């Protein structure tokens, strides 16, 4: 049975100014950050809809029926403001449904939610992602710090699997490729919450993959990236990359007993 997955975020626009002696000119480029995941899920049991960050501002569902079209939703490198401030609110001061509250209610009745790390995930760079103390944070098995939560690891590090028997780790044996960073989070002290993988103690022991439940739904936090730059090219090309994400999505979309 095909499971429908919505990936929200993982896109950005860059503006550059080029100086050549007396003269200068500008350029604008558009980037997608989740191509490794798109490739890994192609032809699998997971049908992925990729909604870039700029589209999500207006196109992310405003009602429960829209969310019910999906078995799991991935929020990756997109700040809370993108869902809180659509043009109707930001430009026209009109009221709209609060999509963070809607997401929480959707998880409570059985949806699967995954937050993936990045500069605009959890609390993010300069604290600007702003997921702390939101209804979405309420559903996660971790809580966000109140400030810039990036842990940059330019020398690289590898994951330490704490629970190799967990379904998300099925078929993932041996050492993992290099990671270059994570978002620092705090694990909730609850019986349903499990830290499946983390960084080594000499890198702070920060949680990497944490799973839990909220109401009838399942939630997970992967605190590193979905692709570069925090995932090295070797990680994205690793044969375990696709298996890891399929395992996570498989667990996330499995109904609680």
PDB file of N, CA and C in Angstrom, residues 199-247:
ATOM      1  N   UNK A 199      24.931  11.707  18.797  1.00  0.00           N
ATOM      2  CA  UNK A 199      26.336  11.941  18.518  1.00  0.00           C
ATOM      3  C   UNK A 199      27.178  11.303  19.619  1.00  0.00           C
ATOM      4  N   UNK A 200      28.444  10.997  19.345  1.00  0.00           N
ATOM      5  CA  UNK A 200      29.315  10.456  20.396  1.00  0.00           C
ATOM      6  C   UNK A 200      29.452  11.432  21.561  1.00  0.00           C
ATOM      7  N   UNK A 201      29.802  10.917  22.718  1.00  0.00           N
ATOM      8  CA  UNK A 201      29.926  11.757  23.901  1.00  0.00           C
ATOM      9  C   UNK A 201      30.976  12.845  23.726  1.00  0.00           C
ATOM     10  N   UNK A 202      32.056  12.545  22.973  1.00  0.00           N
ATOM     11  CA  UNK A 202      33.079  13.574  22.785  1.00  0.00           C
ATOM     12  C   UNK A 202      32.623  14.689  21.845  1.00  0.00           C
ATOM     13  N   UNK A 203      31.431  14.525  21.249  1.00  0.00           N
ATOM     14  CA  UNK A 203      30.806  15.590  20.467  1.00  0.00           C
ATOM     15  C   UNK A 203      29.532  16.085  21.153  1.00  0.00           C
ATOM     16  N   UNK A 204      29.449  15.840  22.451  1.00  0.00           N
ATOM     17  CA  UNK A 204      28.331  16.355  23.236  1.00  0.00           C
ATOM     18  C   UNK A 204      27.195  15.378  23.448  1.00  0.00           C
ATOM     19  N   UNK A 205      27.217  14.230  22.742  1.00  0.00           N
ATOM     20  CA  UNK A 205      26.146  13.256  22.909  1.00  0.00           C
ATOM     21  C   UNK A 205      24.777  13.758  22.501  1.00  0.00           C
ATOM     22  N   UNK A 206      24.737  14.754  21.620  1.00  0.00           N
ATOM     23  CA  UNK A 206      23.454  15.354  21.228  1.00  0.00           C
ATOM     24  C   UNK A 206      22.551  14.342  20.519  1.00  0.00           C
ATOM     25  N   UNK A 207      21.253  14.394  20.773  1.00  0.00           N
ATOM     26  CA  UNK A 207      20.321  13.487  20.091  1.00  0.00           C
ATOM     27  C   UNK A 207      20.352  13.698  18.585  1.00  0.00           C
ATOM     28  N   UNK A 208      20.297  12.611  17.842  1.00  0.00           N
ATOM     29  CA  UNK A 208      20.254  12.675  16.383  1.00  0.00           C
ATOM     30  C   UNK A 208      18.895  12.213  15.859  1.00  0.00           C
ATOM     31  N   UNK A 209      18.429  11.065  16.328  1.00  0.00           N
ATOM     32  CA  UNK A 209      17.104  10.567  15.954  1.00  0.00           C
ATOM     33  C   UNK A 209      16.338  10.229  17.224  1.00  0.00           C
ATOM     34  N   UNK A 210      15.210  10.909  17.416  1.00  0.00           N
ATOM     35  CA  UNK A 210      14.355  10.706  18.589  1.00  0.00           C
ATOM     36  C   UNK A 210      12.940  10.446  18.091  1.00  0.00           C
ATOM     37  N   UNK A 211      12.287   9.442  18.654  1.00  0.00           N
ATOM     38  CA  UNK A 211      10.927   9.105  18.234  1.00  0.00           C
ATOM     39  C   UNK A 211       9.994   9.117  19.439  1.00  0.00           C
ATOM     40  N   UNK A 212       8.713   9.317  19.162  1.00  0.00           N
ATOM     41  CA  UNK A 212       7.724   9.340  20.233  1.00  0.00           C
ATOM     42  C   UNK A 212       6.322   9.341  19.671  1.00  0.00           C
ATOM     43  N   UNK A 213       5.371   9.612  20.528  1.00  0.00           N
ATOM     44  CA  UNK A 213       3.967   9.650  20.114  1.00  0.00           C
ATOM     45  C   UNK A 213       3.320  10.924  20.630  1.00  0.00           C
ATOM     46  N   UNK A 214       2.202  11.268  19.999  1.00  0.00           N
ATOM     47  CA  UNK A 214       1.370  12.378  20.484  1.00  0.00           C
ATOM     48  C   UNK A 214      -0.064  12.037  20.128  1.00  0.00           C
ATOM     49  N   UNK A 215      -0.877  11.832  21.139  1.00  0.00           N
ATOM     50  CA  UNK A 215      -2.228  11.368  20.882  1.00  0.00           C
ATOM     51  C   UNK A 215      -2.174  10.039  20.153  1.00  0.00           C
ATOM     52  N   UNK A 216      -2.923   9.921  19.049  1.00  0.00           N
ATOM     53  CA  UNK A 216      -2.922   8.693  18.259  1.00  0.00           C
ATOM     54  C   UNK A 216      -1.838   8.680  17.193  1.00  0.00           C
ATOM     55  N   UNK A 217      -1.060   9.769  17.092  1.00  0.00           N
ATOM     56  CA  UNK A 217      -0.053   9.878  16.046  1.00  0.00           C
ATOM     57  C   UNK A 217       1.359   9.600  16.528  1.00  0.00           C
ATOM     58  N   UNK A 218       2.254   9.427  15.575  1.00  0.00           N
ATOM     59  CA  UNK A 218       3.670   9.231  15.863  1.00  0.00           C
ATOM     60  C   UNK A 218       4.458  10.439  15.365  1.00  0.00           C
ATOM     61  N   UNK A 219       5.511  10.794  16.104  1.00  0.00           N
ATOM     62  CA  UNK A 219       6.339  11.922  15.708  1.00  0.00           C
ATOM     63  C   UNK A 219       7.807  11.553  15.864  1.00  0.00           C
ATOM     64  N   UNK A 220       8.648  12.249  15.130  1.00  0.00           N
ATOM     65  CA  UNK A 220      10.080  11.987  15.188  1.00  0.00           C
ATOM     66  C   UNK A 220      10.843  13.274  14.934  1.00  0.00           C
ATOM     67  N   UNK A 221      12.063  13.324  15.454  1.00  0.00           N
ATOM     68  CA  UNK A 221      12.974  14.437  15.215  1.00  0.00           C
ATOM     69  C   UNK A 221      14.303  13.872  14.728  1.00  0.00           C
ATOM     70  N   UNK A 222      14.717  14.279  13.549  1.00  0.00           N
ATOM     71  CA  UNK A 222      16.052  13.987  13.018  1.00  0.00           C
ATOM     72  C   UNK A 222      16.777  15.323  13.022  1.00  0.00           C
ATOM     73  N   UNK A 223      17.788  15.470  13.853  1.00  0.00           N
ATOM     74  CA  UNK A 223      18.343  16.794  14.119  1.00  0.00           C
ATOM     75  C   UNK A 223      19.425  17.236  13.151  1.00  0.00           C
ATOM     76  N   UNK A 224      19.870  16.350  12.252  1.00  0.00           N
ATOM     77  CA  UNK A 224      20.788  16.779  11.206  1.00  0.00           C
ATOM     78  C   UNK A 224      19.993  17.078   9.940  1.00  0.00           C
ATOM     79  N   UNK A 225      20.694  17.225   8.834  1.00  0.00           N
ATOM     80  CA  UNK A 225      20.078  17.675   7.593  1.00  0.00           C
ATOM     81  C   UNK A 225      19.465  16.511   6.824  1.00  0.00           C
ATOM     82  N   UNK A 226      18.783  16.863   5.729  1.00  0.00           N
ATOM     83  CA  UNK A 226      18.232  15.882   4.804  1.00  0.00           C
ATOM     84  C   UNK A 226      19.204  15.668   3.645  1.00  0.00           C
ATOM     85  N   UNK A 227      20.156  16.605   3.503  1.00  0.00           N
ATOM     86  CA  UNK A 227      21.169  16.583   2.453  1.00  0.00           C
ATOM     87  C   UNK A 227      22.288  17.531   2.845  1.00  0.00           C
ATOM     88  N   UNK A 228      23.142  17.932   1.918  1.00  0.00           N
ATOM     89  CA  UNK A 228      24.192  18.908   2.243  1.00  0.00           C
ATOM     90  C   UNK A 228      23.580  20.215   2.734  1.00  0.00           C
ATOM     91  N   UNK A 229      24.161  21.011   3.740  1.00  0.00           N
ATOM     92  CA  UNK A 229      25.560  20.797   3.994  1.00  0.00           C
ATOM     93  C   UNK A 229      25.867  19.913   5.214  1.00  0.00           C
ATOM     94  N   UNK A 230      24.915  19.728   6.118  1.00  0.00           N
ATOM     95  CA  UNK A 230      25.240  18.935   7.312  1.00  0.00           C
ATOM     96  C   UNK A 230      25.411  17.455   7.004  1.00  0.00           C
ATOM     97  N   UNK A 231      24.797  16.966   5.943  1.00  0.00           N
ATOM     98  CA  UNK A 231      25.084  15.612   5.506  1.00  0.00           C
ATOM     99  C   UNK A 231      26.186  15.680   4.463  1.00  0.00           C
ATOM    100  N   UNK A 232      27.234  14.921   4.678  1.00  0.00           N
ATOM    101  CA  UNK A 232      28.330  14.899   3.713  1.00  0.00           C
ATOM    102  C   UNK A 232      27.866  14.233   2.421  1.00  0.00           C
ATOM    103  N   UNK A 233      28.573  14.495   1.302  1.00  0.00           N
ATOM    104  CA  UNK A 233      28.247  13.774   0.059  1.00  0.00           C
ATOM    105  C   UNK A 233      28.277  12.261   0.249  1.00  0.00           C
ATOM    106  N   UNK A 234      29.225  11.786   1.073  1.00  0.00           N
ATOM    107  CA  UNK A 234      29.318  10.337   1.322  1.00  0.00           C
ATOM    108  C   UNK A 234      28.056   9.826   2.003  1.00  0.00           C
ATOM    109  N   UNK A 235      27.469  10.622   2.895  1.00  0.00           N
ATOM    110  CA  UNK A 235      26.242  10.213   3.586  1.00  0.00           C
ATOM    111  C   UNK A 235      25.087  10.124   2.583  1.00  0.00           C
ATOM    112  N   UNK A 236      24.978  11.135   1.709  1.00  0.00           N
ATOM    113  CA  UNK A 236      23.880  11.150   0.747  1.00  0.00           C
ATOM    114  C   UNK A 236      24.002  10.031  -0.283  1.00  0.00           C
ATOM    115  N   UNK A 237      25.235   9.579  -0.547  1.00  0.00           N
ATOM    116  CA  UNK A 237      25.464   8.513  -1.522  1.00  0.00           C
ATOM    117  C   UNK A 237      25.532   7.133  -0.873  1.00  0.00           C
ATOM    118  N   UNK A 238      25.492   7.082   0.433  1.00  0.00           N
ATOM    119  CA  UNK A 238      25.570   5.840   1.208  1.00  0.00           C
ATOM    120  C   UNK A 238      24.359   4.964   0.897  1.00  0.00           C
ATOM    121  N   UNK A 239      24.585   3.679   0.747  1.00  0.00           N
ATOM    122  CA  UNK A 239      23.475   2.769   0.445  1.00  0.00           C
ATOM    123  C   UNK A 239      22.452   2.728   1.577  1.00  0.00           C
ATOM    124  N   UNK A 240      22.878   3.097   2.781  1.00  0.00           N
ATOM    125  CA  UNK A 240      21.953   3.125   3.903  1.00  0.00           C
ATOM    126  C   UNK A 240      21.092   4.371   3.965  1.00  0.00           C
ATOM    127  N   UNK A 241      21.406   5.394   3.142  1.00  0.00           N
ATOM    128  CA  UNK A 241      20.647   6.648   3.186  1.00  0.00           C
ATOM    129  C   UNK A 241      19.168   6.404   2.895  1.00  0.00           C
ATOM    130  N   UNK A 242      18.888   5.761   1.778  1.00  0.00           N
ATOM    131  CA  UNK A 242      17.499   5.500   1.423  1.00  0.00           C
ATOM    132  C   UNK A 242      16.818   4.590   2.420  1.00  0.00           C
ATOM    133  N   UNK A 243      17.538   3.574   2.897  1.00  0.00           N
ATOM    134  CA  UNK A 243      16.951   2.664   3.875  1.00  0.00           C
ATOM    135  C   UNK A 243      16.597   3.405   5.167  1.00  0.00           C
ATOM    136  N   UNK A 244      17.470   4.311   5.601  1.00  0.00           N
ATOM    137  CA  UNK A 244      17.208   5.082   6.814  1.00  0.00           C
ATOM    138  C   UNK A 244      15.894   5.837   6.709  1.00  0.00           C
ATOM    139  N   UNK A 245      15.703   6.565   5.599  1.00  0.00           N
ATOM    140  CA  UNK A 245      14.494   7.376   5.473  1.00  0.00           C
ATOM    141  C   UNK A 245      13.251   6.516   5.272  1.00  0.00           C
ATOM    142  N   UNK A 246      13.389   5.425   4.550  1.00  0.00           N
ATOM    143  CA  UNK A 246      12.244   4.521   4.402  1.00  0.00           C
ATOM    144  C   UNK A 246      11.873   3.891   5.736  1.00  0.00           C
ATOM    145  N   UNK A 247      12.881   3.555   6.539  1.00  0.00           N
ATOM    146  CA  UNK A 247      12.609   3.014   7.874  1.00  0.00           C
ATOM    147  C   UNK A 247      11.870   4.025   8.741  1.00  0.00           C
TER     148      UNK A 247
END
